[in-house]
């Protein structure tokens, strides 16, 4: 992090100043608040953070770089209670549910993403330590699994129900659908599974239409036979 030399360091701080001297070497402690390269601290009743970097030249950035392989935990936040960091877009209006500020929290052992003003209605996502996730809105996926409208193409090879029955008897699951053992071993793609289930619904629709057509044909044949029987009865009566 390059720091303008006009921003004096606090006691117990070690800094390297100037554009050509590379990143900060050492640890910054205490209160350090820089605005446009000059230190300012706690004026006008504003809270005075431990470190505040403020610029107007597009260079308000902090870089933490570790060049050795296998290093973990470059950014670690600790707090005796709810720990969170916030992302704030100051160009957006400072009103409730405007999307100006997003809070990323560790609250009571769960990871949460929330927005102001707070409260139950401001929780956008919850992730528990056991992997359960809850979101407050709808979930949209841009996955590449195709929508199976090809089922309704004339060239689609719909399995006969007798073949489906034989497959179920041998495998104990539907064709094209992974078995419980396969899902347990390799997990499954939710987007693909949704499209597979839709494929099965569309196939069921075709089976239902075929059965309905067969029923209509049977009713027509029954009506024709009934007419023949009535005709024969009338001739016999004469």
Coordinates of N, CA and C in Angstrom, one line a residue:
X1 N 0.9 -1.2 0.0 CA 0.0 0.0 0.0 C 0.9 1.2 0.0
X2 N 0.9 2.0 -1.0 CA 1.6 3.2 -1.1 C 0.9 4.3 -0.4
X3 N 1.6 5.1 0.5 CA 1.0 6.1 1.3 C 1.8 7.4 1.1
X4 N 1.0 8.5 0.9 CA 1.6 9.8 0.7 C 2.4 10.2 1.9
X5 N 3.6 10.7 1.7 CA 4.5 11.1 2.8 C 4.0 12.2 3.6
X6 N 3.0 13.0 3.1 CA 2.4 14.0 3.8 C 1.4 13.5 4.9
X7 N 1.2 12.3 4.9 CA 0.3 11.7 5.9 C 1.2 11.1 7.0
X8 N 1.5 11.8 8.1 CA 2.4 11.3 9.1 C 2.0 10.0 9.8
X9 N 2.9 9.2 10.1 CA 2.6 7.9 10.8 C 2.4 8.2 12.3
X10 N 1.5 7.3 12.8 CA 1.3 7.3 14.3 C 2.4 6.6 15.0
X11 N 2.6 6.8 16.3 CA 3.5 6.0 17.0 C 3.3 4.5 16.8
X12 N 4.3 3.7 16.9 CA 4.3 2.3 16.7 C 3.9 1.9 15.3
X13 N 4.2 2.7 14.4 CA 3.9 2.4 13.0 C 5.2 2.3 12.2
X14 N 5.2 1.4 11.3 CA 6.4 1.3 10.4 C 5.8 1.4 9.0
X15 N 6.3 2.4 8.2 CA 5.8 2.6 6.8 C 7.0 2.9 5.9
X16 N 6.8 2.6 4.7 CA 7.7 3.0 3.6 C 6.9 4.0 2.7
X17 N 7.4 5.2 2.5 CA 6.6 6.2 1.8 C 7.2 6.3 0.4
X18 N 6.4 6.9 -0.5 CA 6.8 7.2 -1.8 C 6.4 6.2 -2.8
X19 N 6.2 6.6 -4.1 CA 5.7 5.8 -5.1 C 6.7 4.7 -5.5
X20 N 7.9 4.9 -5.5 CA 8.9 4.0 -6.0 C 9.5 3.0 -4.9
X21 N 9.0 3.1 -3.7 CA 9.6 2.3 -2.6 C 8.8 1.0 -2.3
X22 N 7.8 0.7 -3.1 CA 7.1 -0.6 -3.0 C 6.0 -0.6 -1.9
X23 N 5.5 -1.7 -1.6 CA 4.4 -1.8 -0.6 C 4.9 -1.6 0.8
X24 N 3.9 -1.4 1.7 CA 4.2 -1.2 3.1 C 4.9 -2.5 3.7
X25 N 6.0 -2.2 4.4 CA 6.7 -3.3 5.1 C 6.5 -3.1 6.6
X26 N 5.8 -4.1 7.3 CA 5.7 -3.9 8.7 C 4.2 -3.8 9.1
X27 N 4.0 -3.3 10.3 CA 2.6 -3.3 10.9 C 2.2 -1.9 11.2
X28 N 1.0 -1.6 10.8 CA 0.4 -0.3 11.2 C -0.5 -0.4 12.4
X29 N -0.2 0.3 13.5 CA -1.0 0.2 14.7 C -1.6 1.6 15.0
X30 N -2.5 1.6 15.9 CA -3.1 2.8 16.4 C -4.0 3.5 15.4
X31 N -4.3 4.7 15.6 CA -5.3 5.4 14.7 C -4.5 6.1 13.5
X32 N -4.9 5.7 12.3 CA -4.3 6.3 11.1 C -5.5 6.6 10.2
X33 N -5.7 7.8 9.9 CA -6.8 8.2 9.0 C -6.3 9.2 8.0
X34 N -6.3 8.8 6.7 CA -5.7 9.6 5.7 C -6.8 10.0 4.7
X35 N -6.9 11.3 4.5 CA -7.8 11.9 3.5 C -7.1 12.6 2.4
X36 N -7.0 12.1 1.2 CA -6.3 12.8 0.2 C -4.9 12.9 0.4
X37 N -4.3 12.0 1.2 CA -2.9 12.0 1.5 C -2.5 12.7 2.8
X38 N -3.5 13.3 3.4 CA -3.2 14.0 4.7 C -4.0 13.3 5.8
X39 N -3.4 13.2 7.0 CA -4.0 12.6 8.1 C -5.1 13.5 8.7
X40 N -6.2 12.9 9.0 CA -7.3 13.6 9.7 C -7.9 12.6 10.7
X41 N -8.3 13.0 11.8 CA -8.8 12.1 12.8 C -9.9 12.6 13.6
X42 N -11.1 11.9 13.6 CA -12.2 12.1 14.5 C -12.7 13.5 14.6
X43 N -12.9 14.2 13.5 CA -13.4 15.6 13.6 C -14.9 15.6 13.3
X44 N -15.5 16.6 13.9 CA -17.0 16.8 13.7 C -17.8 15.7 14.3
X45 N -17.3 15.0 15.3 CA -18.1 13.9 15.9 C -18.1 12.6 15.1
X46 N -17.4 12.5 14.0 CA -17.4 11.3 13.2 C -16.6 10.2 14.0
X47 N -17.0 8.9 13.9 CA -16.2 7.9 14.5 C -14.8 7.8 13.9
X48 N -13.8 7.5 14.7 CA -12.4 7.5 14.3 C -12.0 6.1 14.2
X49 N -12.0 5.5 13.0 CA -11.6 4.1 12.8 C -10.1 3.9 13.0
X50 N -9.6 2.7 13.2 CA -8.2 2.4 13.4 C -7.4 2.7 12.2
X51 N -8.0 2.5 11.0 CA -7.4 2.8 9.7 C -8.4 3.3 8.7
X52 N -8.2 4.5 8.2 CA -9.1 5.0 7.2 C -8.3 5.6 6.1
X53 N -8.4 5.0 4.9 CA -7.8 5.5 3.7 C -8.8 6.1 2.8
X54 N -8.7 7.4 2.6 CA -9.6 8.1 1.8 C -8.9 9.0 0.7
X55 N -9.2 8.8 -0.5 CA -8.6 9.5 -1.6 C -9.6 10.0 -2.6
X56 N -9.2 10.8 -3.5 CA -10.1 11.3 -4.6 C -9.5 11.1 -6.0
X57 N -8.4 10.3 -6.1 CA -7.7 10.2 -7.3 C -7.8 8.8 -7.9
X58 N -8.7 8.0 -7.4 CA -8.8 6.6 -7.9 C -7.8 5.7 -7.3
X59 N -7.1 6.0 -6.3 CA -6.0 5.2 -5.8 C -6.3 4.7 -4.3
X60 N -7.5 4.8 -3.9 CA -7.8 4.3 -2.5 C -7.9 2.8 -2.5
X61 N -6.8 2.2 -2.4 CA -6.7 0.7 -2.5 C -5.7 0.2 -1.5
X62 N -6.0 -1.0 -1.0 CA -5.2 -1.7 0.0 C -4.8 -3.0 -0.6
X63 N -3.5 -3.4 -0.7 CA -3.0 -4.6 -1.2 C -2.3 -5.4 -0.1
X64 N -2.8 -6.6 0.1 CA -2.1 -7.6 1.0 C -1.6 -8.7 0.1
X65 N -0.3 -8.9 0.0 CA 0.2 -9.9 -0.9 C 1.2 -10.8 -0.2
X66 N 1.0 -12.1 -0.3 CA 1.9 -13.1 0.2 C 2.4 -13.9 -1.0
X67 N 3.7 -14.0 -1.2 CA 4.3 -14.6 -2.3 C 4.7 -16.1 -2.1
X68 N 4.7 -16.5 -0.8 CA 5.0 -17.9 -0.6 C 3.8 -18.8 -0.8
X69 N 4.0 -20.0 -1.3 CA 2.8 -20.9 -1.6 C 2.2 -21.5 -0.4
X70 N 0.9 -21.8 -0.4 CA 0.3 -22.5 0.7 C -0.1 -21.7 1.9
X71 N 0.0 -20.3 1.8 CA -0.3 -19.5 2.9 C -1.8 -19.3 3.0
X72 N -2.4 -19.4 4.2 CA -3.8 -19.2 4.3 C -4.1 -18.0 5.3
X73 N -5.3 -17.5 5.2 CA -5.8 -16.5 6.2 C -5.1 -15.1 6.0
X74 N -5.0 -14.6 4.7 CA -4.5 -13.3 4.5 C -5.4 -12.2 5.1
X75 N -6.7 -12.4 5.2 CA -7.6 -11.5 5.8 C -8.4 -12.2 6.8
X76 N -8.3 -11.8 8.1 CA -8.9 -12.4 9.2 C -9.5 -11.4 10.1
X77 N -10.9 -11.4 10.3 CA -11.6 -10.5 11.2 C -12.0 -11.2 12.4
X78 N -11.8 -10.6 13.6 CA -12.2 -11.2 14.8 C -13.0 -10.2 15.6
X79 N -14.0 -10.7 16.4 CA -14.8 -9.8 17.2 C -15.5 -10.7 18.3
X80 N -15.7 -10.1 19.5 CA -16.4 -10.9 20.5 C -17.9 -10.6 20.4
X81 N -18.4 -11.3 19.4 CA -19.8 -11.1 19.1 C -20.0 -11.2 17.6
X82 N -21.0 -10.5 17.0 CA -21.2 -10.5 15.6 C -20.0 -9.9 14.8
X83 N -19.4 -10.6 13.9 CA -18.3 -10.1 13.1 C -18.8 -9.9 11.7
X84 N -18.6 -8.8 11.1 CA -19.0 -8.6 9.8 C -18.1 -7.5 9.1
X85 N -18.2 -7.6 7.8 CA -17.6 -6.5 7.0 C -18.7 -6.0 6.0
X86 N -18.6 -4.8 5.5 CA -19.7 -4.3 4.7 C -19.1 -3.8 3.3
X87 N -19.9 -3.9 2.3 CA -19.6 -3.4 1.0 C -20.6 -2.3 0.7
X88 N -20.2 -1.1 0.5 CA -21.1 0.0 0.3 C -20.9 0.8 -0.9
X89 N -21.9 1.0 -1.7 CA -21.8 1.8 -2.9 C -22.4 3.2 -2.6
X90 N -21.5 4.2 -2.4 CA -21.9 5.5 -1.9 C -22.6 6.3 -3.0
X91 N -22.6 5.8 -4.3 CA -23.3 6.5 -5.3 C -24.8 6.2 -5.3
X92 N -25.3 5.2 -4.5 CA -26.7 4.9 -4.4 C -27.3 5.6 -3.3
X93 N -28.7 5.8 -3.3 CA -29.3 6.5 -2.2 C -29.2 5.8 -0.9
X94 N -29.1 6.5 0.2 CA -29.0 5.9 1.5 C -30.3 5.7 2.1
X95 N -31.1 4.8 1.5 CA -32.4 4.5 1.9 C -32.6 3.0 2.1
X96 N -33.6 2.6 2.8 CA -33.8 1.2 3.1 C -34.0 0.4 1.8
X97 N -33.4 -0.8 1.8 CA -33.6 -1.7 0.6 C -33.1 -1.2 -0.7
X98 N -32.2 -0.2 -0.7 CA -31.7 0.4 -1.9 C -30.6 -0.4 -2.5
X99 N -30.0 -1.3 -1.8 CA -28.8 -2.0 -2.3 C -27.6 -1.2 -2.1
X100 N -27.6 -0.1 -1.4 CA -26.4 0.7 -1.2 C -25.3 -0.1 -0.3
X101 N -25.8 -0.8 0.7 CA -24.9 -1.5 1.6 C -25.2 -2.9 1.8
X102 N -24.2 -3.8 1.7 CA -24.4 -5.2 2.0 C -23.5 -5.6 3.1
X103 N -24.0 -6.3 4.1 CA -23.3 -6.7 5.3 C -23.0 -8.2 5.2
X104 N -21.8 -8.6 5.4 CA -21.4 -10.0 5.5 C -21.1 -10.4 6.9
X105 N -21.9 -11.3 7.5 CA -21.8 -11.4 9.0 C -21.6 -12.9 9.4
X106 N -20.9 -13.0 10.5 CA -20.9 -14.3 11.3 C -21.7 -14.0 12.5
X107 N -23.0 -14.5 12.5 CA -23.9 -14.2 13.6 C -24.4 -15.5 14.2
X108 N -24.1 -15.7 15.5 CA -24.5 -16.9 16.2 C -24.1 -18.2 15.5
X109 N -22.9 -18.1 14.9 CA -22.4 -19.3 14.2 C -22.9 -19.5 12.8
X110 N -23.7 -18.7 12.3 CA -24.2 -18.8 10.9 C -23.7 -17.6 10.0
X111 N -23.4 -17.9 8.8 CA -23.0 -16.9 7.8 C -24.2 -16.2 7.3
X112 N -24.3 -14.9 7.3 CA -25.4 -14.2 6.8 C -25.0 -13.0 5.9
X113 N -25.9 -12.8 4.9 CA -25.7 -11.6 4.1 C -27.0 -10.7 4.4
X114 N -26.8 -9.5 4.9 CA -28.0 -8.7 5.2 C -27.8 -7.3 4.6
X115 N -28.9 -6.6 4.6 CA -28.9 -5.2 4.1 C -29.6 -4.3 5.1
X116 N -29.3 -3.0 5.2 CA -30.0 -2.1 6.1 C -31.5 -2.1 5.7
X117 N -32.4 -1.7 6.7 CA -32.1 -1.2 8.0 C -31.9 -2.3 9.1
X118 N -31.8 -3.6 8.7 CA -31.7 -4.6 9.7 C -33.0 -5.2 10.1
X119 N -32.9 -6.3 10.9 CA -34.1 -7.0 11.3 C -34.4 -8.2 10.4
X120 N -35.4 -9.0 10.7 CA -35.7 -10.2 10.0 C -35.9 -10.0 8.5
X121 N -36.5 -8.9 8.1 CA -36.8 -8.7 6.7 C -35.6 -8.3 5.9
X122 N -34.5 -8.0 6.6 CA -33.3 -7.6 5.9 C -32.3 -8.7 5.7
X123 N -32.6 -9.9 6.1 CA -31.7 -11.1 5.9 C -31.9 -11.6 4.5
X124 N -30.8 -11.5 3.7 CA -30.9 -11.9 2.3 C -30.5 -13.4 2.1
X125 N -29.6 -13.9 3.0 CA -29.1 -15.3 2.8 C -28.5 -15.7 4.2
X126 N -28.8 -17.0 4.5 CA -28.2 -17.6 5.7 C -27.6 -19.0 5.3
X127 N -26.4 -19.2 5.8 CA -25.7 -20.4 5.5 C -25.2 -21.0 6.9
X128 N -25.7 -22.2 7.2 CA -25.4 -22.8 8.5 C -24.1 -23.6 8.4
X129 N -23.5 -23.9 9.6 CA -22.3 -24.8 9.6 C -22.5 -26.2 9.0
X130 N -23.8 -26.6 8.9 CA -24.0 -28.0 8.4 C -24.3 -27.9 6.9
X131 N -24.2 -26.7 6.3 CA -24.4 -26.5 4.8 C -25.8 -26.2 4.4
X132 N -26.7 -25.9 5.3 CA -28.1 -25.6 4.8 C -28.1 -24.1 4.5
X133 N -28.7 -23.8 3.3 CA -28.7 -22.4 2.9 C -30.2 -21.9 2.7
X134 N -30.5 -20.7 3.1 CA -31.8 -20.1 3.0 C -31.6 -18.7 2.4
X135 N -32.4 -18.5 1.3 CA -32.5 -17.1 0.7 C -33.9 -16.6 0.8
X136 N -34.0 -15.2 0.8 CA -35.3 -14.6 1.1 C -36.0 -14.4 -0.2
X137 N -35.4 -14.5 -1.4 CA -36.1 -14.3 -2.7 C -36.1 -15.6 -3.5
X138 N -36.2 -15.4 -4.8 CA -36.2 -16.5 -5.8 C -34.8 -16.8 -6.2
X139 N -34.6 -18.0 -6.7 CA -33.2 -18.4 -7.2 C -33.3 -18.5 -8.7
X140 N -32.4 -17.8 -9.4 CA -32.3 -17.9 -10.8 C -31.0 -18.5 -11.2
X141 N -31.0 -19.3 -12.2 CA -29.8 -20.0 -12.7 C -29.6 -19.8 -14.2
X142 N -28.4 -19.5 -14.6 CA -28.1 -19.4 -16.0 C -27.4 -20.6 -16.5
X143 N -27.7 -21.7 -15.9 CA -27.0 -23.0 -16.3 C -27.2 -23.4 -17.7
X144 N -26.4 -24.2 -18.2 CA -26.5 -24.5 -19.7 C -27.3 -25.7 -20.0
X145 N -28.0 -26.3 -19.0 CA -28.9 -27.4 -19.3 C -30.1 -27.0 -20.2
X146 N -30.2 -27.7 -21.3 CA -31.3 -27.2 -22.2 C -32.7 -27.6 -21.7
X147 N -33.7 -26.7 -22.0 CA -35.0 -27.0 -21.7 C -35.5 -28.1 -22.6
X148 N -36.1 -29.2 -22.1 CA -36.4 -30.4 -22.9 C -37.7 -30.3 -23.7
X149 N -37.9 -29.2 -24.4 CA -39.0 -29.1 -25.3 C -38.9 -30.0 -26.5
X150 N -37.6 -30.6 -26.7 CA -37.4 -31.6 -27.8 C -38.3 -32.8 -27.6
X151 N -38.8 -33.0 -26.4 CA -39.7 -34.1 -26.1 C -40.9 -34.1 -27.1
X152 N -41.3 -32.9 -27.4 CA -42.5 -32.7 -28.2 C -42.2 -32.7 -29.7
X153 N -41.0 -32.9 -30.1 CA -40.6 -33.0 -31.5 C -41.2 -34.4 -32.1
X154 N -41.6 -34.4 -33.3 CA -42.1 -35.6 -33.9 C -41.1 -36.7 -33.9
X155 N -39.8 -36.3 -34.0 CA -38.8 -37.4 -34.1 C -38.3 -37.9 -32.7
X156 N -38.9 -37.4 -31.7 CA -38.5 -37.9 -30.3 C -38.9 -39.3 -30.1
X157 N -37.9 -40.1 -29.7 CA -38.2 -41.5 -29.4 C -38.7 -41.8 -28.0
X158 N -40.0 -41.7 -27.9 CA -40.6 -41.9 -26.6 C -40.7 -43.4 -26.3
X159 N -40.1 -43.8 -25.2 CA -40.1 -45.2 -24.8 C -41.5 -45.8 -24.6
X160 N -41.7 -47.0 -25.1 CA -43.0 -47.6 -24.7 C -43.1 -47.8 -23.2
X161 N -44.3 -47.8 -22.7 CA -44.5 -47.9 -21.2 C -44.0 -49.3 -20.8
X162 N -44.1 -50.3 -21.6 CA -43.6 -51.6 -21.3 C -42.1 -51.6 -21.1
X163 N -41.4 -50.8 -21.9 CA -39.9 -50.7 -21.7 C -39.6 -49.9 -20.4
X164 N -40.4 -48.9 -20.1 CA -40.2 -48.1 -18.9 C -40.4 -49.1 -17.7
X165 N -41.4 -49.9 -17.7 CA -41.7 -50.8 -16.6 C -40.6 -51.8 -16.4
X166 N -40.0 -52.3 -17.5 CA -38.9 -53.2 -17.4 C -37.7 -52.6 -16.8
X167 N -37.4 -51.3 -17.2 CA -36.3 -50.6 -16.7 C -36.4 -50.3 -15.2
X168 N -37.6 -49.9 -14.8 CA -37.9 -49.7 -13.3 C -37.7 -51.0 -12.5
X169 N -38.2 -52.1 -13.1 CA -38.1 -53.4 -12.4 C -36.6 -53.8 -12.2
X170 N -35.8 -53.4 -13.2 CA -34.4 -53.9 -13.1 C -33.5 -52.9 -12.4
X171 N -33.8 -51.6 -12.4 CA -32.9 -50.6 -11.8 C -33.5 -49.8 -10.6
X172 N -34.8 -49.9 -10.4 CA -35.5 -49.2 -9.3 C -35.3 -47.7 -9.4
X173 N -35.3 -47.2 -10.6 CA -35.4 -45.7 -10.7 C -35.7 -45.4 -12.2
X174 N -36.1 -44.2 -12.5 CA -36.6 -43.9 -13.9 C -35.4 -43.8 -14.8
X175 N -35.6 -44.1 -16.1 CA -34.6 -43.9 -17.1 C -34.2 -42.4 -17.2
X176 N -32.9 -42.1 -17.4 CA -32.3 -40.8 -17.5 C -32.2 -40.1 -16.2
X177 N -32.7 -40.7 -15.1 CA -32.6 -40.1 -13.8 C -31.5 -40.8 -12.9
X178 N -30.6 -40.1 -12.3 CA -29.6 -40.8 -11.5 C -30.2 -41.5 -10.3
X179 N -29.6 -42.6 -10.0 CA -30.1 -43.4 -8.8 C -29.6 -42.7 -7.5
X180 N -30.2 -43.2 -6.4 CA -29.8 -42.6 -5.1 C -28.4 -42.9 -4.8
X181 N -27.9 -44.0 -5.2 CA -26.4 -44.3 -5.0 C -25.5 -43.4 -5.8
X182 N -25.9 -43.1 -7.0 CA -25.1 -42.2 -7.9 C -25.1 -40.8 -7.2
X183 N -26.2 -40.3 -6.8 CA -26.3 -39.0 -6.2 C -25.4 -39.0 -4.9
X184 N -25.5 -40.0 -4.1 CA -24.7 -40.1 -2.9 C -23.2 -40.1 -3.1
X185 N -22.8 -40.7 -4.2 CA -21.4 -40.8 -4.5 C -20.8 -39.5 -5.2
X186 N -21.6 -38.9 -6.1 CA -21.1 -37.8 -6.9 C -21.9 -36.5 -6.7
X187 N -22.9 -36.4 -5.9 CA -23.8 -35.3 -5.8 C -24.5 -35.1 -7.1
X188 N -25.2 -34.0 -7.3 CA -25.9 -33.9 -8.6 C -26.0 -32.4 -8.9
X189 N -26.2 -32.1 -10.2 CA -26.4 -30.8 -10.7 C -27.8 -30.4 -10.6
X190 N -28.1 -29.4 -9.8 CA -29.5 -29.0 -9.5 C -30.2 -28.5 -10.8
X191 N -29.5 -27.7 -11.6 CA -30.1 -27.2 -12.8 C -30.4 -28.3 -13.8
X192 N -29.5 -29.3 -13.9 CA -29.7 -30.4 -14.8 C -30.8 -31.3 -14.3
X193 N -30.9 -31.5 -13.0 CA -31.9 -32.3 -12.4 C -33.3 -31.7 -12.6
X194 N -33.4 -30.4 -12.5 CA -34.7 -29.7 -12.8 C -35.1 -29.9 -14.2
X195 N -34.2 -29.9 -15.2 CA -34.6 -30.1 -16.6 C -34.9 -31.5 -16.8
X196 N -34.2 -32.5 -16.1 CA -34.6 -33.9 -16.3 C -36.0 -34.2 -15.7
X197 N -36.3 -33.6 -14.6 CA -37.6 -33.7 -14.1 C -38.7 -33.2 -15.0
X198 N -38.4 -32.0 -15.6 CA -39.3 -31.4 -16.6 C -39.5 -32.3 -17.8
X199 N -38.3 -33.0 -18.2 CA -38.4 -33.9 -19.3 C -39.4 -35.1 -19.0
X200 N -39.3 -35.6 -17.7 CA -40.2 -36.6 -17.3 C -41.7 -36.2 -17.3
X201 N -41.9 -35.0 -16.9 CA -43.2 -34.4 -16.9 C -43.8 -34.3 -18.3
X202 N -42.9 -33.9 -19.2 CA -43.4 -33.8 -20.6 C -43.6 -35.2 -21.2
X203 N -42.8 -36.2 -20.8 CA -43.0 -37.5 -21.3 C -44.3 -38.1 -20.7
X204 N -44.6 -37.8 -19.4 CA -45.9 -38.2 -18.8 C -47.1 -37.6 -19.6
X205 N -46.9 -36.3 -20.0 CA -48.0 -35.7 -20.8 C -48.2 -36.4 -22.1
X206 N -47.1 -36.8 -22.8 CA -47.3 -37.6 -24.0 C -48.0 -38.9 -23.7
X207 N -47.6 -39.6 -22.7 CA -48.2 -40.9 -22.3 C -49.7 -40.7 -22.0
X208 N -50.0 -39.6 -21.3 CA -51.4 -39.3 -21.0 C -52.2 -39.0 -22.2
X209 N -51.6 -38.3 -23.2 CA -52.3 -38.0 -24.4 C -52.6 -39.2 -25.2
X210 N -51.5 -40.1 -25.2 CA -51.7 -41.4 -25.9 C -52.8 -42.2 -25.3
X211 N -52.9 -42.3 -24.0 CA -53.9 -43.0 -23.3 C -55.3 -42.4 -23.6
X212 N -55.3 -41.1 -23.6 CA -56.6 -40.4 -23.9 C -57.1 -40.7 -25.3
X213 N -56.1 -40.7 -26.3 CA -56.5 -41.1 -27.6 C -57.0 -42.5 -27.7
X214 N -56.3 -43.4 -27.0 CA -56.7 -44.8 -27.0 C -58.1 -45.0 -26.4
X215 N -58.4 -44.2 -25.3 CA -59.7 -44.2 -24.7 C -60.8 -43.7 -25.6
X216 N -60.5 -42.6 -26.4 CA -61.4 -42.1 -27.3 C -61.7 -43.1 -28.4
X217 N -60.6 -43.7 -28.9 CA -60.8 -44.8 -30.0 C -61.7 -45.9 -29.4
X218 N -61.5 -46.3 -28.2 CA -62.3 -47.4 -27.6 C -63.8 -47.0 -27.5
X219 N -64.0 -45.7 -27.1 CA -65.4 -45.2 -27.0 C -66.1 -45.2 -28.3
X220 N -65.3 -44.8 -29.4 CA -65.9 -44.8 -30.7 C -66.2 -46.2 -31.2
X221 N -65.3 -47.2 -30.9 CA -65.6 -48.6 -31.2 C -66.8 -49.1 -30.5
X222 N -66.9 -48.8 -29.2 CA -68.0 -49.2 -28.4 C -69.3 -48.7 -28.9
X223 N -69.3 -47.4 -29.3 CA -70.5 -46.8 -29.9 C -70.9 -47.4 -31.2
X224 N -69.9 -47.8 -32.0 CA -70.2 -48.4 -33.3 C -70.8 -49.8 -33.0
X225 N -70.2 -50.6 -32.1 CA -70.7 -51.9 -31.8 C -72.1 -51.8 -31.2
X226 N -72.4 -50.8 -30.4 CA -73.7 -50.6 -29.8 C -74.7 -50.4 -30.9
X227 N -74.3 -49.6 -31.9 CA -75.2 -49.3 -33.0 C -75.5 -50.6 -33.8
X228 N -74.5 -51.4 -34.0 CA -74.7 -52.7 -34.7 C -75.6 -53.6 -34.0
X229 N -75.4 -53.7 -32.6 CA -76.3 -54.5 -31.8 C -77.7 -54.0 -31.9
X230 N -77.9 -52.7 -31.8 CA -79.3 -52.2 -31.8 C -79.9 -52.5 -33.2
X231 N -79.1 -52.4 -34.2 CA -79.7 -52.6 -35.6 C -80.1 -54.1 -35.7
X232 N -79.2 -55.0 -35.2 CA -79.6 -56.4 -35.3 C -80.8 -56.7 -34.5
X233 N -81.0 -56.0 -33.3 CA -82.1 -56.3 -32.5 C -83.4 -55.8 -33.2
X234 N -83.3 -54.7 -33.9 CA -84.5 -54.2 -34.6 C -84.9 -55.1 -35.7
X235 N -83.9 -55.7 -36.5 CA -84.2 -56.6 -37.5 C -84.8 -57.9 -37.0
X236 N -84.3 -58.4 -35.9 CA -84.8 -59.6 -35.3 C -86.3 -59.4 -34.8
X237 N -86.6 -58.2 -34.3 CA -87.9 -57.9 -33.8 C -89.0 -58.0 -35.0
X238 N -88.5 -57.7 -36.2 CA -89.5 -57.7 -37.3 C -89.7 -59.1 -37.7

